[in-house]
Coordinates of C-alpha atoms and ligand atoms in Angstrom, one line a residue:
Chain A
M1 CA -13.0 31.9 -73.5
I2 CA -14.4 28.7 -72.1
E3 CA -16.4 26.4 -74.3
P4 CA -20.1 26.8 -73.6
I5 CA -21.8 23.7 -72.2
L6 CA -25.2 24.5 -73.8
T7 CA -25.9 26.8 -76.7
T8 CA -28.9 27.8 -78.7
R9 CA -28.8 29.2 -82.3
D10 CA -31.7 31.1 -83.7
L11 CA -34.0 29.1 -81.5
S12 CA -37.7 29.9 -82.2
K13 CA -41.1 28.7 -81.1
S14 CA -44.4 29.9 -82.4
F15 CA -47.9 29.0 -81.2
G16 CA -50.0 29.7 -84.2
G17 CA -49.4 33.3 -85.0
L18 CA -47.7 34.1 -81.7
V19 CA -43.9 33.9 -81.7
A20 CA -43.1 33.1 -78.1
V21 CA -39.4 32.6 -78.6
N22 CA -37.9 34.5 -81.4
N23 CA -34.4 33.7 -82.8
V24 CA -32.8 33.3 -79.5
T25 CA -29.0 32.7 -79.7
L26 CA -27.4 32.2 -76.3
D27 CA -24.3 30.5 -74.9
F28 CA -24.3 29.1 -71.4
A29 CA -20.9 28.7 -69.8
P30 CA -20.3 25.7 -67.6
G31 CA -20.2 26.2 -63.8
R32 CA -22.0 29.6 -64.1
V33 CA -25.4 30.8 -63.0
H34 CA -27.1 32.4 -65.9
A35 CA -30.3 34.1 -65.1
I36 CA -33.0 34.9 -67.6
I37 CA -35.3 37.7 -66.7
G38 CA -38.1 39.5 -68.4
P39 CA -41.7 40.6 -68.1
N40 CA -44.7 38.1 -68.0
G41 CA -45.2 36.5 -71.4
A42 CA -41.6 37.3 -72.5
G43 CA -41.1 33.6 -73.5
K44 CA -38.8 32.5 -70.6
T45 CA -40.8 29.4 -69.7
T46 CA -41.1 28.5 -73.4
L47 CA -37.4 28.8 -73.8
I48 CA -36.9 26.4 -70.9
N49 CA -39.5 24.1 -72.4
L50 CA -37.4 24.0 -75.6
L51 CA -34.2 23.3 -73.8
S52 CA -35.7 20.5 -71.8
G53 CA -37.5 18.9 -74.7
D54 CA -40.9 19.5 -73.3
L55 CA -41.7 21.4 -76.6
P56 CA -40.2 20.9 -80.0
P57 CA -38.8 24.1 -81.5
S58 CA -40.2 25.6 -84.6
G59 CA -36.7 26.5 -85.8
G60 CA -33.1 26.8 -84.7
S61 CA -30.9 24.4 -82.8
I62 CA -29.7 23.5 -79.4
T63 CA -26.3 22.0 -78.6
F64 CA -25.2 20.3 -75.4
K65 CA -21.5 19.6 -75.0
G66 CA -21.1 19.8 -78.7
R67 CA -24.0 17.4 -79.4
N68 CA -27.0 18.5 -81.3
I69 CA -30.0 17.8 -79.0
T70 CA -32.6 19.9 -80.8
R71 CA -35.0 17.1 -81.5
L72 CA -34.3 14.8 -78.5
P73 CA -37.3 13.8 -76.5
A74 CA -37.6 15.1 -72.9
F75 CA -36.7 11.9 -71.3
E76 CA -33.4 11.6 -73.1
I77 CA -32.5 15.2 -72.4
S78 CA -33.1 14.4 -68.7
R79 CA -30.9 11.3 -69.0
I80 CA -27.9 13.2 -70.6
G81 CA -27.8 15.6 -67.7
L82 CA -30.2 18.4 -68.1
G83 CA -32.7 18.6 -65.2
R84 CA -35.5 21.0 -64.8
S85 CA -38.0 22.3 -62.4
Y86 CA -41.4 23.7 -63.3
Q87 CA -42.9 27.1 -62.6
K88 CA -46.2 25.5 -62.2
T89 CA -45.6 22.9 -59.5
N90 CA -45.5 19.6 -61.3
I91 CA -45.2 16.8 -58.7
F92 CA -46.9 13.5 -57.9
P93 CA -49.7 14.4 -55.6
Q94 CA -50.4 10.8 -54.8
F95 CA -47.0 10.0 -53.5
T96 CA -45.1 11.0 -50.4
C97 CA -42.3 13.6 -50.6
F98 CA -39.8 10.7 -50.3
Q99 CA -41.5 8.8 -53.1
N100 CA -41.5 11.9 -55.3
C101 CA -37.7 12.2 -54.9
W102 CA -37.4 8.4 -55.3
L103 CA -38.8 8.6 -58.8
G104 CA -36.2 11.2 -59.7
A105 CA -33.5 9.1 -58.1
Q106 CA -34.6 5.8 -59.7
S107 CA -34.5 7.4 -63.2
R108 CA -30.7 7.3 -63.0
L109 CA -30.6 3.5 -63.1
K110 CA -29.5 2.3 -66.5
T111 CA -33.0 1.1 -66.9
S112 CA -36.1 0.6 -64.7
M113 CA -37.2 -2.3 -66.8
K114 CA -36.5 -4.5 -63.8
F115 CA -39.4 -6.6 -62.7
F116 CA -38.4 -8.8 -59.7
R117 CA -36.0 -7.2 -57.2
P118 CA -38.0 -4.8 -55.0
A119 CA -37.3 -1.2 -55.7
A120 CA -36.6 -0.6 -52.0
A121 CA -33.6 -2.9 -52.3
Y122 CA -31.7 -0.5 -54.6
A123 CA -29.5 1.1 -52.0
E124 CA -28.0 3.7 -54.3
V125 CA -31.4 5.0 -55.3
H126 CA -32.4 5.2 -51.7
A127 CA -29.3 7.2 -50.8
R128 CA -29.9 9.5 -53.8
A129 CA -33.5 10.1 -52.8
E130 CA -32.6 10.8 -49.2
R131 CA -29.9 13.2 -50.3
A132 CA -32.2 15.1 -52.5
L133 CA -34.8 15.3 -49.8
D134 CA -32.2 16.6 -47.4
L135 CA -30.8 19.2 -49.9
C136 CA -34.3 20.6 -50.6
G137 CA -34.9 20.8 -46.9
L138 CA -37.8 18.4 -46.6
T139 CA -36.4 15.6 -44.5
H140 CA -38.9 16.4 -41.8
R141 CA -41.7 16.0 -44.3
R142 CA -40.4 12.8 -45.7
D143 CA -43.5 10.6 -45.5
L144 CA -46.2 13.2 -46.1
P145 CA -48.0 13.6 -49.4
P146 CA -47.8 17.0 -51.0
A147 CA -51.4 17.8 -50.0
Q148 CA -50.3 17.9 -46.4
I149 CA -47.3 20.3 -46.8
S150 CA -47.3 24.0 -47.4
H151 CA -47.3 25.6 -50.8
G152 CA -43.7 26.7 -50.3
E153 CA -42.7 23.2 -49.3
Q154 CA -44.3 21.9 -52.5
R155 CA -42.1 24.3 -54.4
Q156 CA -39.1 22.9 -52.5
L157 CA -40.2 19.4 -53.4
E158 CA -40.3 20.5 -57.0
I159 CA -36.6 21.3 -56.7
G160 CA -35.9 18.1 -54.7
M161 CA -37.2 15.9 -57.6
M162 CA -34.8 17.7 -60.0
L163 CA -31.9 17.3 -57.5
A164 CA -32.7 13.6 -57.2
T165 CA -31.9 13.1 -60.9
E166 CA -28.4 14.6 -60.3
P167 CA -28.2 16.8 -63.4
E168 CA -25.2 18.6 -64.6
V169 CA -27.2 21.6 -65.8
F170 CA -30.2 22.8 -63.9
L171 CA -33.0 24.6 -65.6
L172 CA -34.9 26.4 -62.9
D173 CA -38.2 28.1 -63.8
E174 CA -39.0 30.5 -61.0
P175 CA -37.9 28.3 -58.1
L176 CA -38.7 31.0 -55.6
A177 CA -42.3 31.7 -56.8
G178 CA -44.7 31.2 -54.0
M179 CA -42.1 30.8 -51.2
G180 CA -42.0 32.7 -48.0
P181 CA -38.9 34.8 -47.2
E182 CA -37.3 32.1 -45.0
E183 CA -37.9 29.3 -47.6
S184 CA -36.6 31.7 -50.3
E185 CA -33.4 32.4 -48.3
A186 CA -32.8 28.6 -47.9
V187 CA -33.3 28.0 -51.6
V188 CA -31.0 30.9 -52.5
R189 CA -28.4 29.3 -50.3
L190 CA -29.0 26.0 -52.0
L191 CA -28.6 27.6 -55.4
N192 CA -25.3 29.2 -54.3
D193 CA -24.1 25.7 -53.1
L194 CA -25.2 24.1 -56.4
A195 CA -23.5 26.8 -58.4
R196 CA -20.1 25.7 -57.1
D197 CA -20.0 22.6 -59.3
H198 CA -23.0 22.9 -61.6
T199 CA -24.4 25.0 -64.4
L200 CA -27.6 26.8 -63.5
I201 CA -30.0 28.5 -65.8
L202 CA -32.4 30.4 -63.7
I203 CA -35.6 32.2 -64.4
E204 CA -36.6 34.4 -61.6
H205 CA -38.7 37.4 -60.9
D206 CA -37.2 38.1 -57.5
M207 CA -34.5 40.5 -58.5
D208 CA -32.7 40.5 -55.1
A209 CA -32.2 36.8 -55.5
V210 CA -31.2 37.1 -59.1
F211 CA -28.5 39.7 -58.3
A212 CA -27.4 37.6 -55.3
V213 CA -26.7 34.4 -57.3
A214 CA -26.3 35.2 -61.0
D215 CA -23.0 35.6 -62.8
L216 CA -24.7 36.6 -66.0
L217 CA -28.1 37.9 -66.9
T218 CA -30.2 37.7 -70.1
V219 CA -33.2 40.0 -70.5
M220 CA -36.0 38.7 -72.7
V221 CA -38.8 40.8 -74.0
D222 CA -41.4 39.6 -76.5
G223 CA -39.6 36.4 -77.2
R224 CA -36.3 38.1 -78.1
V225 CA -33.1 38.6 -76.2
L226 CA -32.9 42.2 -75.4
A227 CA -29.5 42.1 -73.7
T228 CA -27.0 39.8 -72.0
G229 CA -24.4 40.9 -69.5
T230 CA -23.1 40.9 -66.0
P231 CA -25.6 42.1 -63.3
E232 CA -23.8 45.5 -63.3
E233 CA -24.0 45.9 -67.0
I234 CA -27.7 45.0 -67.0
R235 CA -28.5 47.3 -64.2
S236 CA -27.0 50.2 -66.1
N237 CA -28.4 49.3 -69.5
A238 CA -30.7 52.0 -70.6
E239 CA -32.7 49.9 -72.9
V240 CA -33.3 47.3 -70.1
Q241 CA -34.3 50.1 -67.8
D242 CA -36.9 51.2 -70.2
A243 CA -38.3 47.8 -71.1
Y244 CA -38.2 46.1 -67.8
L245 CA -36.4 47.2 -64.7
G246 CA -37.6 50.8 -65.1
S247 CA -41.1 50.2 -63.9
G248 CA -40.3 49.5 -60.2
E249 CA -37.2 47.4 -59.4
G250 CA -37.8 43.7 -59.7
Q251 CA -41.5 43.6 -60.3
A252 CA -42.6 42.6 -63.7
Chain B
M1 CA -45.9 0.3 -51.1
S2 CA -47.1 -2.8 -49.4
L3 CA -50.2 -4.7 -48.6
K4 CA -50.4 -4.7 -44.8
A5 CA -51.5 -7.4 -42.4
P6 CA -55.3 -7.2 -42.3
V7 CA -55.9 -7.3 -46.0
T8 CA -53.3 -10.1 -46.4
F9 CA -55.1 -12.0 -43.6
F10 CA -58.4 -11.6 -45.5
L11 CA -56.7 -12.8 -48.7
L12 CA -55.3 -15.9 -47.0
I13 CA -58.7 -16.8 -45.6
A14 CA -60.2 -16.3 -49.1
V15 CA -57.6 -18.6 -50.6
A16 CA -58.1 -21.2 -47.9
G17 CA -61.8 -21.0 -48.5
L18 CA -61.3 -21.6 -52.2
A19 CA -58.9 -24.5 -51.4
V20 CA -61.5 -26.4 -49.4
F21 CA -64.5 -25.4 -51.6
P22 CA -64.4 -28.5 -53.9
H23 CA -65.1 -30.7 -50.9
F24 CA -68.5 -29.1 -50.4
S25 CA -69.5 -28.3 -53.9
D26 CA -71.4 -30.0 -56.6
E27 CA -69.9 -30.2 -60.1
F28 CA -71.9 -27.2 -61.4
Y29 CA -70.5 -24.8 -58.7
L30 CA -67.0 -26.3 -59.1
E31 CA -67.0 -25.4 -62.7
F32 CA -68.6 -22.1 -62.0
F33 CA -66.0 -21.2 -59.5
T34 CA -63.3 -22.2 -61.9
H35 CA -64.8 -19.8 -64.3
L36 CA -64.9 -17.0 -61.7
M37 CA -61.2 -17.6 -60.8
V38 CA -60.4 -17.3 -64.5
M39 CA -62.3 -14.1 -64.7
G40 CA -60.3 -13.0 -61.6
I41 CA -57.0 -13.5 -63.4
F42 CA -58.4 -11.7 -66.4
A43 CA -59.6 -8.8 -64.3
M44 CA -56.3 -8.6 -62.4
S45 CA -54.5 -8.3 -65.7
L46 CA -56.7 -5.4 -66.7
D47 CA -56.1 -3.8 -63.3
L48 CA -52.4 -3.6 -64.2
L49 CA -53.5 -1.3 -67.1
I50 CA -56.4 0.7 -65.6
G51 CA -55.5 0.8 -61.9
Y52 CA -51.8 1.0 -62.1
T53 CA -50.7 2.4 -65.4
G54 CA -53.7 4.6 -66.1
L55 CA -54.5 3.0 -69.4
V56 CA -58.2 2.4 -69.8
S57 CA -58.2 -0.5 -72.3
F58 CA -61.6 -1.3 -73.7
G59 CA -60.3 -4.2 -75.9
H60 CA -58.9 -6.5 -73.3
A61 CA -61.0 -9.4 -74.4
A62 CA -59.0 -9.6 -77.6
F63 CA -56.2 -11.3 -75.8
F64 CA -58.5 -13.5 -73.8
G65 CA -60.2 -14.8 -76.8
L66 CA -57.2 -15.0 -79.1
A67 CA -55.3 -17.3 -76.7
G68 CA -58.4 -19.6 -76.5
Y69 CA -58.6 -19.7 -80.3
L70 CA -54.9 -20.5 -80.6
L71 CA -55.4 -23.4 -78.3
A72 CA -58.3 -24.7 -80.5
I73 CA -56.1 -24.3 -83.5
V74 CA -53.0 -26.1 -82.1
T75 CA -55.1 -28.9 -80.6
P76 CA -55.4 -31.8 -83.2
Q77 CA -58.8 -33.3 -83.9
D78 CA -58.6 -36.3 -81.6
E79 CA -55.4 -36.0 -79.8
A80 CA -54.1 -34.0 -76.9
V81 CA -51.5 -31.3 -77.3
A82 CA -48.8 -30.9 -74.6
L83 CA -49.3 -28.0 -72.2
W84 CA -45.6 -27.3 -72.5
L85 CA -46.2 -26.6 -76.2
S86 CA -49.6 -25.1 -76.3
L87 CA -49.2 -22.7 -73.4
P88 CA -46.1 -20.9 -74.8
V89 CA -47.8 -20.7 -78.2
C90 CA -51.0 -19.2 -76.8
L91 CA -49.2 -16.8 -74.5
G92 CA -46.8 -15.9 -77.3
G93 CA -49.7 -15.2 -79.6
A94 CA -51.4 -13.0 -77.0
A95 CA -48.2 -11.2 -76.3
L96 CA -47.5 -10.6 -80.0
A97 CA -51.0 -9.2 -80.5
A98 CA -50.6 -7.0 -77.4
L99 CA -47.3 -5.8 -78.8
V100 CA -48.9 -4.8 -82.1
I101 CA -52.1 -3.3 -80.7
G102 CA -50.2 -1.7 -77.9
W103 CA -47.6 -0.2 -80.3
F104 CA -50.4 1.8 -81.9
S105 CA -52.5 2.4 -78.8
V106 CA -50.0 3.8 -76.3
R107 CA -49.3 6.7 -78.7
T108 CA -52.8 7.9 -77.9
S109 CA -54.4 8.7 -74.6
G110 CA -57.8 9.2 -73.0
I111 CA -60.8 8.6 -75.1
Y112 CA -58.7 7.8 -78.2
F113 CA -56.9 5.0 -76.3
I114 CA -60.3 3.6 -75.4
M115 CA -61.5 3.8 -79.0
I116 CA -58.4 2.3 -80.6
T117 CA -58.2 -0.7 -78.2
L118 CA -61.9 -1.3 -78.8
A119 CA -61.5 -1.1 -82.6
F120 CA -58.7 -3.6 -82.6
A121 CA -60.6 -6.0 -80.4
Q122 CA -63.7 -5.7 -82.6
M123 CA -61.6 -6.4 -85.7
L124 CA -60.4 -9.7 -84.1
F125 CA -64.0 -10.4 -83.1
Y126 CA -65.2 -10.1 -86.6
Y127 CA -62.4 -12.2 -88.0
F128 CA -63.2 -15.1 -85.8
N129 CA -67.0 -14.6 -86.1
E130 CA -66.8 -14.8 -89.9
N131 CA -64.2 -17.6 -90.0
E132 CA -66.3 -20.7 -90.8
A133 CA -63.2 -22.9 -90.5
L134 CA -63.1 -22.0 -86.8
G135 CA -66.8 -22.5 -86.2
G136 CA -67.9 -19.0 -87.1
S137 CA -70.3 -17.5 -84.6
D138 CA -70.9 -20.8 -83.0
G139 CA -67.3 -21.1 -81.8
I140 CA -65.2 -24.2 -81.7
F141 CA -64.9 -27.2 -79.4
I142 CA -61.6 -28.4 -77.9
F143 CA -62.2 -32.1 -77.5
S144 CA -58.9 -33.0 -75.8
K145 CA -57.5 -31.2 -72.9
P146 CA -53.8 -30.2 -73.0
F147 CA -51.6 -33.0 -71.7
V148 CA -49.5 -32.2 -68.6
G149 CA -46.6 -34.6 -68.4
F150 CA -43.7 -36.2 -70.2
G151 CA -44.0 -39.1 -72.6
D152 CA -46.5 -41.6 -71.0
W153 CA -46.3 -40.1 -67.6
Q154 CA -49.2 -37.8 -66.9
I155 CA -48.6 -35.4 -63.9
I156 CA -52.1 -34.0 -63.7
D157 CA -55.2 -34.8 -65.7
L158 CA -56.9 -31.6 -67.0
A159 CA -60.0 -33.6 -68.0
N160 CA -60.8 -33.8 -64.3
P161 CA -62.8 -30.7 -63.2
T162 CA -61.4 -30.8 -59.7
T163 CA -57.9 -30.9 -61.0
V164 CA -58.6 -28.0 -63.4
Y165 CA -60.1 -26.1 -60.4
Y166 CA -56.9 -26.4 -58.4
F167 CA -54.8 -25.7 -61.4
V168 CA -56.7 -22.5 -61.9
L169 CA -56.6 -21.6 -58.2
A170 CA -52.8 -22.1 -58.3
S171 CA -52.6 -19.9 -61.4
L172 CA -54.7 -17.2 -59.7
V173 CA -52.4 -17.1 -56.7
A174 CA -49.3 -17.2 -58.9
C175 CA -50.5 -14.3 -61.1
Y176 CA -51.4 -12.3 -58.0
L177 CA -47.9 -12.8 -56.6
L178 CA -46.2 -12.1 -59.9
L179 CA -48.0 -8.8 -60.3
T180 CA -47.3 -7.9 -56.6
V181 CA -43.6 -8.5 -57.1
M182 CA -43.5 -6.5 -60.4
L183 CA -45.4 -3.6 -58.8
R184 CA -42.8 -3.3 -56.1
A185 CA -39.9 -3.5 -58.5
P186 CA -38.6 -0.4 -60.3
F187 CA -40.9 -1.2 -63.3
G188 CA -43.9 -1.0 -61.0
Q189 CA -42.8 2.3 -59.6
V190 CA -42.5 3.8 -63.0
I191 CA -46.0 2.7 -64.3
Q192 CA -47.6 4.0 -61.1
A193 CA -45.8 7.2 -61.6
I194 CA -47.1 7.3 -65.2
R195 CA -50.7 7.0 -63.9
A196 CA -50.1 9.8 -61.4
N197 CA -48.4 12.2 -63.8
E198 CA -47.1 11.0 -67.1
H199 CA -45.6 14.3 -68.1
R200 CA -43.4 14.6 -65.1
T201 CA -42.5 10.9 -65.3
R202 CA -41.2 11.6 -68.8
A203 CA -39.4 14.8 -67.7
L204 CA -37.6 12.8 -65.0
G205 CA -36.0 10.6 -67.7
Y206 CA -38.3 7.7 -68.3
D207 CA -39.4 6.7 -71.8
T208 CA -43.0 6.5 -70.7
Q209 CA -44.2 5.1 -74.0
R210 CA -42.0 2.1 -73.6
Y211 CA -43.1 1.4 -70.1
K212 CA -46.7 1.7 -71.1
L213 CA -46.1 -0.7 -74.0
V214 CA -44.4 -3.2 -71.8
A215 CA -47.3 -3.0 -69.3
F216 CA -49.7 -3.5 -72.1
V217 CA -47.9 -6.6 -73.3
I218 CA -47.7 -8.1 -69.8
A219 CA -51.4 -7.4 -69.2
G220 CA -52.3 -8.8 -72.6
T221 CA -50.2 -11.9 -72.0
M222 CA -51.9 -12.5 -68.7
A223 CA -55.3 -12.0 -70.2
G224 CA -54.3 -14.6 -72.8
F225 CA -53.4 -16.9 -69.9
A226 CA -56.9 -16.4 -68.5
G227 CA -58.3 -17.2 -71.9
Y228 CA -56.2 -20.3 -72.2
L229 CA -57.5 -21.5 -68.8
E230 CA -61.1 -20.7 -69.8
A231 CA -60.7 -22.7 -73.0
V232 CA -59.1 -25.6 -71.1
S233 CA -61.8 -25.7 -68.5
T234 CA -64.9 -25.2 -70.6
G235 CA -63.6 -27.0 -73.8
I236 CA -65.1 -24.4 -76.1
V237 CA -64.1 -21.0 -77.5
S238 CA -66.5 -18.7 -79.1
P239 CA -66.3 -15.2 -80.7
G240 CA -68.1 -14.0 -77.6
H241 CA -64.8 -14.3 -75.7
L242 CA -63.5 -11.4 -77.8
H243 CA -66.6 -9.4 -78.0
W244 CA -66.7 -5.9 -76.5
H245 CA -69.3 -7.2 -74.0
N246 CA -66.6 -9.3 -72.5
S247 CA -64.2 -6.3 -72.4
G248 CA -66.8 -4.2 -70.7
L249 CA -67.6 -7.0 -68.2
V250 CA -64.0 -7.3 -67.1
M251 CA -63.7 -3.6 -66.9
M252 CA -66.7 -3.6 -64.6
H253 CA -65.1 -6.2 -62.4
V254 CA -62.0 -4.0 -62.1
I255 CA -63.9 -0.8 -61.4
L256 CA -66.5 -2.2 -59.1
G257 CA -64.0 -4.4 -57.3
G258 CA -61.6 -1.5 -56.7
M259 CA -58.9 -0.5 -59.2
G260 CA -55.3 -0.4 -58.2
T261 CA -55.6 -3.2 -55.6
L262 CA -55.3 -6.4 -57.6
Y263 CA -57.5 -8.3 -55.2
G264 CA -60.4 -5.9 -55.7
P265 CA -60.9 -7.0 -59.3
I266 CA -60.9 -10.6 -58.3
L267 CA -63.6 -9.8 -55.7
G268 CA -65.4 -7.9 -58.4
A269 CA -65.4 -10.9 -60.7
F270 CA -66.7 -13.2 -57.9
I271 CA -69.4 -10.9 -56.6
L272 CA -70.8 -9.8 -59.9
G273 CA -70.6 -13.5 -61.1
L274 CA -72.3 -14.9 -58.1
L275 CA -74.9 -12.1 -58.1
H276 CA -75.7 -12.9 -61.7
D277 CA -76.0 -16.6 -60.9
Q278 CA -78.4 -15.9 -58.0
V279 CA -80.5 -13.3 -59.7
Q280 CA -80.9 -15.4 -62.8
E281 CA -82.8 -18.0 -60.7
V282 CA -85.5 -15.5 -59.6
T283 CA -85.8 -13.1 -62.4
E284 CA -84.9 -12.6 -66.1
H285 CA -84.0 -8.9 -65.5
W286 CA -80.4 -9.5 -64.7
H287 CA -79.2 -6.3 -66.4
L288 CA -81.6 -4.2 -64.4
V289 CA -80.2 -5.7 -61.1
Q290 CA -76.7 -5.3 -62.4
G291 CA -77.4 -1.6 -63.2
V292 CA -78.7 -1.0 -59.7
F293 CA -75.7 -2.7 -58.3
V294 CA -73.3 -0.7 -60.3
I295 CA -75.0 2.6 -59.3
F296 CA -75.0 1.5 -55.7
V297 CA -71.3 0.7 -55.7
V298 CA -70.3 3.8 -57.6
L299 CA -72.3 6.0 -55.3
F300 CA -71.6 4.4 -51.9
L301 CA -68.3 2.6 -52.4
P302 CA -66.1 5.0 -54.3
R303 CA -63.1 2.7 -53.9
G304 CA -65.0 -0.3 -55.0
I305 CA -65.6 -3.5 -53.0
A306 CA -62.0 -3.6 -52.0
G307 CA -62.5 -0.3 -50.1
L308 CA -65.2 -2.0 -48.1
V309 CA -63.0 -4.9 -47.3
G310 CA -60.4 -2.5 -46.1
R311 CA -62.9 -0.8 -43.9
L312 CA -64.2 -4.1 -42.5
F313 CA -60.7 -5.0 -41.6
G314 CA -60.2 -2.0 -39.5
R315 CA -58.4 0.4 -41.8
P316 CA -58.5 1.7 -45.3
P317 CA -56.9 -0.6 -47.9
D318 CA -53.2 -0.3 -47.6
L319 CA -51.9 -0.5 -51.1
D320 CA -50.3 2.9 -51.5
L321 CA -52.5 3.8 -54.4
E322 CA -55.5 3.7 -52.0
E323 CA -54.3 6.3 -49.5
N324 CA -53.0 8.1 -52.6
R325 CA -56.4 8.5 -54.0
V326 CA -57.4 10.6 -51.0
A327 CA -54.4 12.8 -51.5
G328 CA -55.1 12.9 -55.2
E329 CA -58.3 14.6 -54.7
D330 CA -56.6 17.5 -53.0
G331 CA -53.8 16.9 -55.3
N332 CA -55.5 19.0 -57.9
K333 CA -55.0 21.9 -55.7
V334 CA -51.3 21.3 -55.8
D335 CA -51.5 22.2 -59.5
A336 CA -53.9 25.0 -59.2
E337 CA -52.4 27.0 -56.4
P338 CA -49.1 28.1 -57.9
N339 CA -50.9 29.8 -60.7
G340 CA -53.1 31.8 -58.3
E341 CA -50.2 32.8 -56.0
R342 CA -47.6 33.2 -58.7
T343 CA -45.5 36.3 -58.2
K344 CA -46.4 38.8 -60.8
Ligands
LIG401 N1 -48.6 26.0 -75.0 C1 -48.8 27.3 -75.4 N2 -49.8 27.5 -76.3 C2 -50.0 28.7 -76.8 N3 -49.4 29.8 -76.3 C3 -48.5 29.7 -75.3 C4 -48.1 28.4 -74.8 N4 -47.2 28.5 -73.9 C5 -46.9 29.8 -73.8 N5 -47.7 30.5 -74.7 C6 -47.6 32.0 -74.9 O1 -46.3 32.3 -75.2 C7 -46.0 33.5 -74.6 C8 -44.8 33.3 -73.7 O2 -45.2 32.6 -72.6 P1 -44.1 32.1 -71.4 O3 -44.9 31.2 -70.5 O4 -43.0 31.5 -72.1 O5 -43.8 33.4 -70.7 P2 -42.9 33.7 -69.5 O6 -41.8 34.6 -69.8 O7 -42.5 32.4 -68.8 O8 -43.9 34.5 -68.5 P3 -44.2 34.4 -67.0 O9 -43.2 35.4 -66.4 O10 -45.6 34.9 -66.8 O11 -44.0 33.0 -66.5 C9 -47.2 34.0 -73.8 O12 -47.9 34.9 -74.6 C10 -48.0 32.7 -73.7 O13 -49.4 33.0 -73.6
LIG402 MG1 -42.9 31.5 -67.1

C-alpha cells in the first residue's frame, strides 16, 4: 500500500461539552480524491479546520508527509502545501477578483517582507494569479470586485484563491454549494483535472458530484467516522444507508 | 493600486504652495505651518496603522514624545549634537519602543488593541511627567539645535526657522513617497489584505502577526521622526507630547482627513489646525466648534476630507482602498449569502 500523504490519529475537537470531531483516524492517499460526506453538523467542516490549522485540536495528531503538524499555525500549514477553501465564502470583498488571486499567489514568495520593489513587478506572482483566475473560470471577471459578480462566481473565486497558492493537497469545503448547474459542472471538471496530480479532500453534499470524482468516501456522523470505502462499498453499506443516504439520495 | 492623475495634480499644487509659502508669511505662520507639516507626518504614520493595516492605535503619541525626549537627553547643555548621531538614536528609540509595545499589542484586536496601546502610552506619559530630571510636567528645553554638517562645515542651519520649514517640508514629501512605495510593494499588499480580512490572509500563508508588528514598528518610527522634528523646530518637549490627547488629536486628523489615503491625514492636520487657529481668535469655545466640525465631516463626508478632494477633482479618490470601501459595504453580503443559500 502507498504511504499516505496526510494522516490523522484519534483527532478530536470539542466545543465546551459538544464533541464536534470525535477520535477521527484517517489516512489520505496521495493523488486521490477522498470525499467526506455526512449530515449537517456531522463535524466535516470542523475536521477541515483542524487539518488546515484554523482550529487547534483538543486531542490526537495530524501528520503530513511524515511530519507532525498537529500544532502548526494556519499560515505554516498553507506554506507547506495544504490549501483550503471555505464553505462560507471567505474572500476579500474590497479587492478585485485578480487582486484576490494575487494575494494567494504572492504568498508563495519566500517572504513578502519586501518594501521597495512594486508588487506588480513580480512576474511569477502575476503569472500564478492569472493562471488561478483562468483555472477557476473568472478571467472575464478579472477586474471586478466580488460584490459585482454572482454568488456562484464568488464561490469560484474562493477556489481560485486556493489554486493561486498552488497547494499539493486541497481541502475543499463544499466547493459546489450555491453554484448553478453549469458552474457546478465546470468546477467538477476542474476537480477532475486537479485530481490528476494532486490530493483532494472534498466535503460535498452533492452526491452526483461526489460519486463522479471521488476515489474514496468517508461518512461522518456525530463527529465520528461511520465508514470509509469506495463509492460502491459506501452505496451498499447498510449502516450508511440508515444513517445518511437512506433518507433521499444525496440530500442531508 | 495607484494614485491617479487628478489627485497627484492636487498634491503637486499643494507642495508647490507650501514651497513658496515662506515668501509670503510672517514668522508666526512660518512656525505654525512647520508644526502642521510635522503633524502631517505624524498623522500619515498613524494612517499606515489605522487606514491600511486596520490597527486602531490609541497610543501613537508615545513614539512622538519619546523621540523628542531622547533628543533632549542626548543634547548636551550648551552644545549642539550632530543630526547624524541624534536622529538614529531617536528613531532607534522609537522603533524599539514600538517593537516592545507592538509585540504585546498585535496579539490583541479591536477594543483590546485600543486599550493596550493607550495604556502603554499613558505609562510613558506618567514616567516623563513625574521625572523631575527631565523637567517633570513643565517639559524640557533643547537649547541647541542638532548640527547638520561635518566638522566645521555646516550644511544647513536648523536654528533658522525658514531652514527648518524646508527641512520639514522635504521630510513630509519623503515620508509620503516612502509610504507610497511600501504600500505598492508586497509588504503593502499584505497589510492591506490584513485590514480587509485577517483570517483569510493568515489562511493564505501569511504570518499576519509579524506583518502587523512590522507595520507597527514602521509607523512608530515615523511618528518618532515627527516628534524629533517637532522637538527640533520648537526647542521644547513636554509630557503633553505623549498624552492621550495628542494620540486622540492625531487619530482625528486621520479619520477626518480620510483614512487609507496618506494625503487625507495631512489635510486633516492642516484643516483642523488652521480651523483651531482661526476660531481661537474669535471665541474661546474651540472644542465646541471642533465638535460641530467633526459631526459635520462624519455625517456628510464619510470618506473624510480626502473624499471631498477626490470629488472636486472630478472622480472619487483613486487609491484602491477608496473604491474598495464602496465594495466593502456590499461586501458584507458576500459573507452573509452563502449561509442563506447553502445547500441543505
Ligand atoms: N466554532 C464553533 N463553536 C462551537 N460549536 C461549533 C463551532 N464550529 C462548529 N460547531 C458545532 O460543531 C458541530 C459540527 O459542525 P460542523 O460545521 O463541523 O458540521 P458540518 O459537518 O460541516 O455541517 P454542515 O454540513 O452543515 O456544514 C455542529 O454542532 C456545530 O454547531
Ligand atoms: Mg460544513
